[in-house]
């Protein structure tokens, strides 16, 4: 049973436009959500996170939105740049519970291609 | 940002060999380190969690005698794949997390293990 789902395996966007990456989750105990970016042959790089007490967190060109009632979060990248082309992973944890429930559960990733 | 160093990046060895992979947090104290395995076109799969100074907690289905984990200090964890066989060939990646709630995991660049 997949607790974190990224239903779009790929997304193609024109440079300068907005990229919207989506993520759904099923476990209502998740209270901490993260986005990672991964280039080939490298480990994931932490991008941005949000805790469940917020519905929006912004860092430069990256904004994460959280809709708890819909169990949905999204990552907005604006303006998109060719260097943003990578695989983006959504992850979630039930951090307040500690132990193994504090571990990250990852989605399968969405491959973003930003075309010049 | 936080840096996690993982070595070696690639290992090719004969069946029956034991292989040690190191994971170091370079600029923060990692109270918890994680070891993941990634299969082709799949998400990261957590193998085990290790806290400094205590035994690792293995996920269901992961053989603890096969995958030995040591977290001897706040900056170093090692994964030893004992008597490796071709089916152990995979991409192994570590991550580290600092103390406190809502701390993101920071990942190494992974180790590509190929057993002949």
PDB file of C-alpha atoms in Angstrom:
ATOM      1  CA  UNK A   1       0.000   0.000   0.000  1.00  0.00           C
ATOM      2  CA  UNK A   2       1.563   3.249  -1.154  1.00  0.00           C
ATOM      3  CA  UNK A   3       1.243   5.888   1.538  1.00  0.00           C
ATOM      4  CA  UNK A   4       2.830   8.637  -0.576  1.00  0.00           C
ATOM      5  CA  UNK A   5       1.856   8.875  -4.216  1.00  0.00           C
ATOM      6  CA  UNK A   6       3.211  10.930  -7.057  1.00  0.00           C
ATOM      7  CA  UNK A   7       0.855  10.059  -9.862  1.00  0.00           C
ATOM      8  CA  UNK A   8       2.704  11.863 -12.624  1.00  0.00           C
ATOM      9  CA  UNK A   9       5.910  10.074 -13.557  1.00  0.00           C
ATOM     10  CA  UNK A  10       6.992  12.967 -15.733  1.00  0.00           C
ATOM     11  CA  UNK A  11       6.289  16.635 -16.424  1.00  0.00           C
ATOM     12  CA  UNK A  12       7.546  18.889 -19.207  1.00  0.00           C
ATOM     13  CA  UNK A  13       7.503  22.675 -18.837  1.00  0.00           C
ATOM     14  CA  UNK A  14       8.796  25.600 -20.857  1.00  0.00           C
ATOM     15  CA  UNK A  15      11.541  27.718 -19.353  1.00  0.00           C
ATOM     16  CA  UNK A  16      10.146  30.706 -17.458  1.00  0.00           C
ATOM     17  CA  UNK A  17       6.771  29.090 -16.817  1.00  0.00           C
ATOM     18  CA  UNK A  18       5.520  27.547 -13.599  1.00  0.00           C
ATOM     19  CA  UNK A  19       6.174  23.895 -12.737  1.00  0.00           C
ATOM     20  CA  UNK A  20       3.645  22.263 -10.433  1.00  0.00           C
ATOM     21  CA  UNK A  21       4.516  18.899  -8.950  1.00  0.00           C
ATOM     22  CA  UNK A  22       1.836  17.059  -7.041  1.00  0.00           C
ATOM     23  CA  UNK A  23       1.843  14.563  -4.214  1.00  0.00           C
ATOM     24  CA  UNK A  24      -0.949  12.762  -2.362  1.00  0.00           C
ATOM     25  CA  UNK A  25      -0.748  10.865   0.883  1.00  0.00           C
ATOM     26  CA  UNK A  26      -3.022   8.498   2.761  1.00  0.00           C
ATOM     27  CA  UNK A  27      -1.697   8.432   6.328  1.00  0.00           C
ATOM     28  CA  UNK A  28      -3.395  11.094   8.449  1.00  0.00           C
ATOM     29  CA  UNK A  29      -0.611  10.832  11.040  1.00  0.00           C
ATOM     30  CA  UNK A  30       1.924  12.398   8.684  1.00  0.00           C
ATOM     31  CA  UNK A  31       2.859  15.809  10.044  1.00  0.00           C
ATOM     32  CA  UNK A  32       6.038  16.698   8.176  1.00  0.00           C
ATOM     33  CA  UNK A  33       6.467  16.813   4.430  1.00  0.00           C
ATOM     34  CA  UNK A  34       9.550  17.334   2.324  1.00  0.00           C
ATOM     35  CA  UNK A  35      10.552  17.715  -1.297  1.00  0.00           C
ATOM     36  CA  UNK A  36      13.846  16.425  -2.615  1.00  0.00           C
ATOM     37  CA  UNK A  37      15.466  16.913  -5.994  1.00  0.00           C
ATOM     38  CA  UNK A  38      17.658  14.225  -7.527  1.00  0.00           C
ATOM     39  CA  UNK A  39      20.044  14.332 -10.447  1.00  0.00           C
ATOM     40  CA  UNK A  40      21.288  11.086 -12.029  1.00  0.00           C
ATOM     41  CA  UNK A  41      24.112   9.395 -10.110  1.00  0.00           C
ATOM     42  CA  UNK A  42      23.662  11.740  -7.142  1.00  0.00           C
ATOM     43  CA  UNK A  43      21.816  11.477  -3.863  1.00  0.00           C
ATOM     44  CA  UNK A  44      18.593  13.412  -3.284  1.00  0.00           C
ATOM     45  CA  UNK A  45      19.077  17.034  -2.287  1.00  0.00           C
ATOM     46  CA  UNK A  46      16.726  18.539   0.264  1.00  0.00           C
ATOM     47  CA  UNK A  47      14.717  21.406  -1.253  1.00  0.00           C
ATOM     48  CA  UNK A  48      11.967  22.537   1.054  1.00  0.00           C
ATOM     49  CA  UNK A  49       9.727  21.205   3.800  1.00  0.00           C
ATOM     50  CA  UNK A  50       6.487  22.036   5.520  1.00  0.00           C
ATOM     51  CA  UNK A  51       4.978  20.968   8.812  1.00  0.00           C
ATOM     52  CA  UNK A  52       1.305  20.223   9.179  1.00  0.00           C
ATOM     53  CA  UNK A  53       0.647  23.397  11.167  1.00  0.00           C
ATOM     54  CA  UNK A  54       1.232  25.423   8.002  1.00  0.00           C
ATOM     55  CA  UNK A  55      -0.400  25.436   4.600  1.00  0.00           C
ATOM     56  CA  UNK A  56       2.343  27.216   2.705  1.00  0.00           C
ATOM     57  CA  UNK A  57       6.106  27.568   2.855  1.00  0.00           C
ATOM     58  CA  UNK A  58       8.147  29.603   0.431  1.00  0.00           C
ATOM     59  CA  UNK A  59      11.867  29.643  -0.318  1.00  0.00           C
ATOM     60  CA  UNK A  60      12.940  31.672  -3.312  1.00  0.00           C
ATOM     61  CA  UNK A  61      11.506  30.158  -6.477  1.00  0.00           C
ATOM     62  CA  UNK A  62      10.127  27.169  -4.563  1.00  0.00           C
ATOM     63  CA  UNK A  63       6.798  27.125  -2.736  1.00  0.00           C
ATOM     64  CA  UNK A  64       5.166  24.126  -1.116  1.00  0.00           C
ATOM     65  CA  UNK A  65       1.435  24.098  -0.477  1.00  0.00           C
ATOM     66  CA  UNK A  66      -0.254  21.692   1.906  1.00  0.00           C
ATOM     67  CA  UNK A  67      -3.954  20.837   1.850  1.00  0.00           C
ATOM     68  CA  UNK A  68      -4.509  18.620   4.864  1.00  0.00           C
ATOM     69  CA  UNK A  69      -8.193  17.991   4.240  1.00  0.00           C
ATOM     70  CA  UNK A  70      -7.389  16.681   0.773  1.00  0.00           C
ATOM     71  CA  UNK A  71      -4.166  15.001   1.942  1.00  0.00           C
ATOM     72  CA  UNK A  72      -2.416  16.730  -0.914  1.00  0.00           C
ATOM     73  CA  UNK A  73       0.713  18.788  -1.299  1.00  0.00           C
ATOM     74  CA  UNK A  74       2.299  20.464  -4.239  1.00  0.00           C
ATOM     75  CA  UNK A  75       5.600  22.045  -5.128  1.00  0.00           C
ATOM     76  CA  UNK A  76       5.554  25.145  -7.313  1.00  0.00           C
ATOM     77  CA  UNK A  77       8.688  26.275  -9.100  1.00  0.00           C
ATOM     78  CA  UNK A  78       8.492  29.690 -10.702  1.00  0.00           C
ATOM     79  CA  UNK A  79      10.074  30.681 -12.954  1.00  0.00           C
ATOM     80  CA  UNK A  80      11.272  27.269 -14.080  1.00  0.00           C
ATOM     81  CA  UNK A  81      14.838  27.008 -15.338  1.00  0.00           C
ATOM     82  CA  UNK A  82      16.565  24.302 -17.417  1.00  0.00           C
ATOM     83  CA  UNK A  83      18.763  23.520 -14.394  1.00  0.00           C
ATOM     84  CA  UNK A  84      15.627  22.485 -12.516  1.00  0.00           C
ATOM     85  CA  UNK A  85      15.368  19.432 -14.750  1.00  0.00           C
ATOM     86  CA  UNK A  86      15.652  16.478 -12.353  1.00  0.00           C
ATOM     87  CA  UNK A  87      13.548  13.897 -10.545  1.00  0.00           C
ATOM     88  CA  UNK A  88      11.559  15.356  -7.664  1.00  0.00           C
ATOM     89  CA  UNK A  89      10.588  13.186  -4.713  1.00  0.00           C
ATOM     90  CA  UNK A  90       7.900  13.945  -2.205  1.00  0.00           C
ATOM     91  CA  UNK A  91       8.390  12.473   1.289  1.00  0.00           C
ATOM     92  CA  UNK A  92       6.372  12.420   4.489  1.00  0.00           C
ATOM     93  CA  UNK A  93       6.807  11.363   8.090  1.00  0.00           C
ATOM     94  CA  UNK A  94       4.848  11.153  11.336  1.00  0.00           C
ATOM     95  CA  UNK A  95       7.684  12.882  13.142  1.00  0.00           C
ATOM     96  CA  UNK A  96       5.874  13.685  16.383  1.00  0.00           C
ATOM     97  CA  UNK A  97       5.436   9.995  17.053  1.00  0.00           C
ATOM     98  CA  UNK A  98       9.126   9.238  16.855  1.00  0.00           C
ATOM     99  CA  UNK A  99      10.541   5.782  16.361  1.00  0.00           C
ATOM    100  CA  UNK A 100       9.975   4.156  13.002  1.00  0.00           C
ATOM    101  CA  UNK A 101       6.948   6.349  12.393  1.00  0.00           C
ATOM    102  CA  UNK A 102       9.348   9.258  12.176  1.00  0.00           C
ATOM    103  CA  UNK A 103      11.000   7.696   9.151  1.00  0.00           C
ATOM    104  CA  UNK A 104      10.491   9.218   5.752  1.00  0.00           C
ATOM    105  CA  UNK A 105       8.142   7.573   3.296  1.00  0.00           C
ATOM    106  CA  UNK A 106       8.958   8.519  -0.285  1.00  0.00           C
ATOM    107  CA  UNK A 107       6.878   8.775  -3.402  1.00  0.00           C
ATOM    108  CA  UNK A 108       8.187   7.280  -6.637  1.00  0.00           C
ATOM    109  CA  UNK A 109       9.233  10.625  -8.031  1.00  0.00           C
ATOM    110  CA  UNK A 110       8.308  12.884 -10.922  1.00  0.00           C
ATOM    111  CA  UNK A 111      10.809  13.608 -13.645  1.00  0.00           C
ATOM    112  CA  UNK A 112      10.704  17.308 -14.516  1.00  0.00           C
ATOM    113  CA  UNK A 113      12.059  18.496 -17.852  1.00  0.00           C
ATOM    114  CA  UNK A 114      12.361  22.230 -18.353  1.00  0.00           C
ATOM    115  CA  UNK A 115      12.825  23.094 -22.010  1.00  0.00           C
ATOM    116  CA  UNK A 116      14.737  26.213 -23.044  1.00  0.00           C
TER     117      UNK A 116
ATOM    118  CA  UNK B   1      23.634  23.301   3.251  1.00  0.00           C
ATOM    119  CA  UNK B   2      24.326  20.144   5.215  1.00  0.00           C
ATOM    120  CA  UNK B   3      26.750  17.746   3.606  1.00  0.00           C
ATOM    121  CA  UNK B   4      26.780  13.984   3.777  1.00  0.00           C
ATOM    122  CA  UNK B   5      29.662  12.120   2.199  1.00  0.00           C
ATOM    123  CA  UNK B   6      29.301   8.500   1.086  1.00  0.00           C
ATOM    124  CA  UNK B   7      32.167   6.296  -0.065  1.00  0.00           C
ATOM    125  CA  UNK B   8      32.869   4.515  -2.260  1.00  0.00           C
ATOM    126  CA  UNK B   9      30.639   5.741  -5.076  1.00  0.00           C
ATOM    127  CA  UNK B  10      31.042   2.555  -7.038  1.00  0.00           C
ATOM    128  CA  UNK B  11      32.164  -0.966  -6.195  1.00  0.00           C
ATOM    129  CA  UNK B  12      32.583  -3.929  -8.506  1.00  0.00           C
ATOM    130  CA  UNK B  13      33.619  -7.175  -6.850  1.00  0.00           C
ATOM    131  CA  UNK B  14      33.351 -10.923  -6.999  1.00  0.00           C
ATOM    132  CA  UNK B  15      30.612 -12.962  -5.413  1.00  0.00           C
ATOM    133  CA  UNK B  16      31.412 -13.878  -1.799  1.00  0.00           C
ATOM    134  CA  UNK B  17      33.256 -10.646  -1.052  1.00  0.00           C
ATOM    135  CA  UNK B  18      32.214  -8.405   1.840  1.00  0.00           C
ATOM    136  CA  UNK B  19      31.863  -4.743   0.997  1.00  0.00           C
ATOM    137  CA  UNK B  20      31.899  -1.823   3.427  1.00  0.00           C
ATOM    138  CA  UNK B  21      30.224   1.494   2.617  1.00  0.00           C
ATOM    139  CA  UNK B  22      30.870   4.581   4.732  1.00  0.00           C
ATOM    140  CA  UNK B  23      28.539   7.477   5.395  1.00  0.00           C
ATOM    141  CA  UNK B  24      29.804  10.636   7.063  1.00  0.00           C
ATOM    142  CA  UNK B  25      28.049  13.822   8.064  1.00  0.00           C
ATOM    143  CA  UNK B  26      30.614  16.534   7.432  1.00  0.00           C
ATOM    144  CA  UNK B  27      29.175  19.625   9.080  1.00  0.00           C
ATOM    145  CA  UNK B  28      26.596  18.474  11.591  1.00  0.00           C
ATOM    146  CA  UNK B  29      26.101  15.810  14.213  1.00  0.00           C
ATOM    147  CA  UNK B  30      23.919  13.040  12.885  1.00  0.00           C
ATOM    148  CA  UNK B  31      22.050  11.466  15.760  1.00  0.00           C
ATOM    149  CA  UNK B  32      20.246   9.226  13.306  1.00  0.00           C
ATOM    150  CA  UNK B  33      21.450   7.739  10.052  1.00  0.00           C
ATOM    151  CA  UNK B  34      19.442   5.798   7.527  1.00  0.00           C
ATOM    152  CA  UNK B  35      20.378   3.267   4.882  1.00  0.00           C
ATOM    153  CA  UNK B  36      18.268   2.897   1.761  1.00  0.00           C
ATOM    154  CA  UNK B  37      18.334   0.695  -1.288  1.00  0.00           C
ATOM    155  CA  UNK B  38      16.962   1.755  -4.632  1.00  0.00           C
ATOM    156  CA  UNK B  39      15.844  -0.675  -7.295  1.00  0.00           C
ATOM    157  CA  UNK B  40      15.489   0.459 -10.910  1.00  0.00           C
ATOM    158  CA  UNK B  41      12.428   2.660 -11.448  1.00  0.00           C
ATOM    159  CA  UNK B  42      11.433   2.294  -7.812  1.00  0.00           C
ATOM    160  CA  UNK B  43      11.378   4.646  -4.878  1.00  0.00           C
ATOM    161  CA  UNK B  44      13.987   4.612  -2.120  1.00  0.00           C
ATOM    162  CA  UNK B  45      13.410   1.642   0.166  1.00  0.00           C
ATOM    163  CA  UNK B  46      14.459   2.046   3.783  1.00  0.00           C
ATOM    164  CA  UNK B  47      16.640  -0.823   4.951  1.00  0.00           C
ATOM    165  CA  UNK B  48      17.558   0.238   8.464  1.00  0.00           C
ATOM    166  CA  UNK B  49      17.803   3.118  10.879  1.00  0.00           C
ATOM    167  CA  UNK B  50      20.742   3.575  13.184  1.00  0.00           C
ATOM    168  CA  UNK B  51      21.095   5.816  16.186  1.00  0.00           C
ATOM    169  CA  UNK B  52      24.540   6.679  17.473  1.00  0.00           C
ATOM    170  CA  UNK B  53      25.724   4.194  20.057  1.00  0.00           C
ATOM    171  CA  UNK B  54      22.850   1.763  19.722  1.00  0.00           C
ATOM    172  CA  UNK B  55      21.910  -1.171  17.521  1.00  0.00           C
ATOM    173  CA  UNK B  56      20.326  -0.519  14.168  1.00  0.00           C
ATOM    174  CA  UNK B  57      16.627  -1.084  13.612  1.00  0.00           C
ATOM    175  CA  UNK B  58      16.041  -3.121  10.477  1.00  0.00           C
ATOM    176  CA  UNK B  59      12.968  -2.974   8.287  1.00  0.00           C
ATOM    177  CA  UNK B  60      10.949  -6.104   7.709  1.00  0.00           C
ATOM    178  CA  UNK B  61      12.562  -8.419   5.201  1.00  0.00           C
ATOM    179  CA  UNK B  62      16.070  -7.003   5.577  1.00  0.00           C
ATOM    180  CA  UNK B  63      18.579  -9.562   6.835  1.00  0.00           C
ATOM    181  CA  UNK B  64      20.546  -8.063   9.697  1.00  0.00           C
ATOM    182  CA  UNK B  65      23.304 -10.658   9.383  1.00  0.00           C
ATOM    183  CA  UNK B  66      23.667  -9.819   5.719  1.00  0.00           C
ATOM    184  CA  UNK B  67      23.664  -6.061   6.076  1.00  0.00           C
ATOM    185  CA  UNK B  68      25.733  -5.097   9.104  1.00  0.00           C
ATOM    186  CA  UNK B  69      25.320  -1.515  10.270  1.00  0.00           C
ATOM    187  CA  UNK B  70      27.565   0.303  12.701  1.00  0.00           C
ATOM    188  CA  UNK B  71      26.986   3.858  13.912  1.00  0.00           C
ATOM    189  CA  UNK B  72      30.017   4.367  16.097  1.00  0.00           C
ATOM    190  CA  UNK B  73      30.015   8.148  16.261  1.00  0.00           C
ATOM    191  CA  UNK B  74      27.817  11.152  15.584  1.00  0.00           C
ATOM    192  CA  UNK B  75      29.419  11.606  12.193  1.00  0.00           C
ATOM    193  CA  UNK B  76      29.973   8.087  10.851  1.00  0.00           C
ATOM    194  CA  UNK B  77      27.850   5.080   9.993  1.00  0.00           C
ATOM    195  CA  UNK B  78      28.958   2.062   7.983  1.00  0.00           C
ATOM    196  CA  UNK B  79      27.023  -0.569   6.047  1.00  0.00           C
ATOM    197  CA  UNK B  80      28.786  -3.855   5.382  1.00  0.00           C
ATOM    198  CA  UNK B  81      27.265  -6.186   2.825  1.00  0.00           C
ATOM    199  CA  UNK B  82      28.604  -9.563   3.920  1.00  0.00           C
ATOM    200  CA  UNK B  83      29.327 -12.366   1.468  1.00  0.00           C
ATOM    201  CA  UNK B  84      27.731 -10.376  -1.332  1.00  0.00           C
ATOM    202  CA  UNK B  85      25.968 -12.168  -4.184  1.00  0.00           C
ATOM    203  CA  UNK B  86      24.724 -10.874  -7.557  1.00  0.00           C
ATOM    204  CA  UNK B  87      21.227 -10.294  -6.146  1.00  0.00           C
ATOM    205  CA  UNK B  88      22.768  -7.772  -3.735  1.00  0.00           C
ATOM    206  CA  UNK B  89      23.778  -5.609  -6.684  1.00  0.00           C
ATOM    207  CA  UNK B  90      21.941  -2.341  -6.255  1.00  0.00           C
ATOM    208  CA  UNK B  91      22.204   1.359  -5.482  1.00  0.00           C
ATOM    209  CA  UNK B  92      22.699   1.920  -1.759  1.00  0.00           C
ATOM    210  CA  UNK B  93      22.273   5.364  -0.297  1.00  0.00           C
ATOM    211  CA  UNK B  94      22.627   6.759   3.193  1.00  0.00           C
ATOM    212  CA  UNK B  95      21.140   9.782   4.856  1.00  0.00           C
ATOM    213  CA  UNK B  96      21.706  11.583   8.122  1.00  0.00           C
ATOM    214  CA  UNK B  97      19.492  13.657  10.338  1.00  0.00           C
ATOM    215  CA  UNK B  98      20.406  16.008  13.141  1.00  0.00           C
ATOM    216  CA  UNK B  99      18.893  16.272  16.584  1.00  0.00           C
ATOM    217  CA  UNK B 100      15.429  17.738  17.169  1.00  0.00           C
ATOM    218  CA  UNK B 101      12.007  17.582  15.548  1.00  0.00           C
ATOM    219  CA  UNK B 102      11.356  18.384  11.923  1.00  0.00           C
ATOM    220  CA  UNK B 103      14.929  17.969  10.825  1.00  0.00           C
ATOM    221  CA  UNK B 104      15.285  16.973   7.174  1.00  0.00           C
ATOM    222  CA  UNK B 105      17.368  14.012   6.171  1.00  0.00           C
ATOM    223  CA  UNK B 106      20.418  14.885   4.105  1.00  0.00           C
ATOM    224  CA  UNK B 107      21.588  12.288   1.641  1.00  0.00           C
ATOM    225  CA  UNK B 108      24.917  11.040   0.409  1.00  0.00           C
ATOM    226  CA  UNK B 109      25.446  10.499  -3.309  1.00  0.00           C
ATOM    227  CA  UNK B 110      24.971   6.753  -3.079  1.00  0.00           C
ATOM    228  CA  UNK B 111      27.053   3.675  -3.848  1.00  0.00           C
ATOM    229  CA  UNK B 112      26.527   1.592  -6.953  1.00  0.00           C
ATOM    230  CA  UNK B 113      27.346  -1.991  -5.936  1.00  0.00           C
ATOM    231  CA  UNK B 114      27.877  -4.554  -8.681  1.00  0.00           C
ATOM    232  CA  UNK B 115      28.563  -8.160  -7.722  1.00  0.00           C
ATOM    233  CA  UNK B 116      29.918 -10.363 -10.493  1.00  0.00           C
TER     234      UNK B 116
END
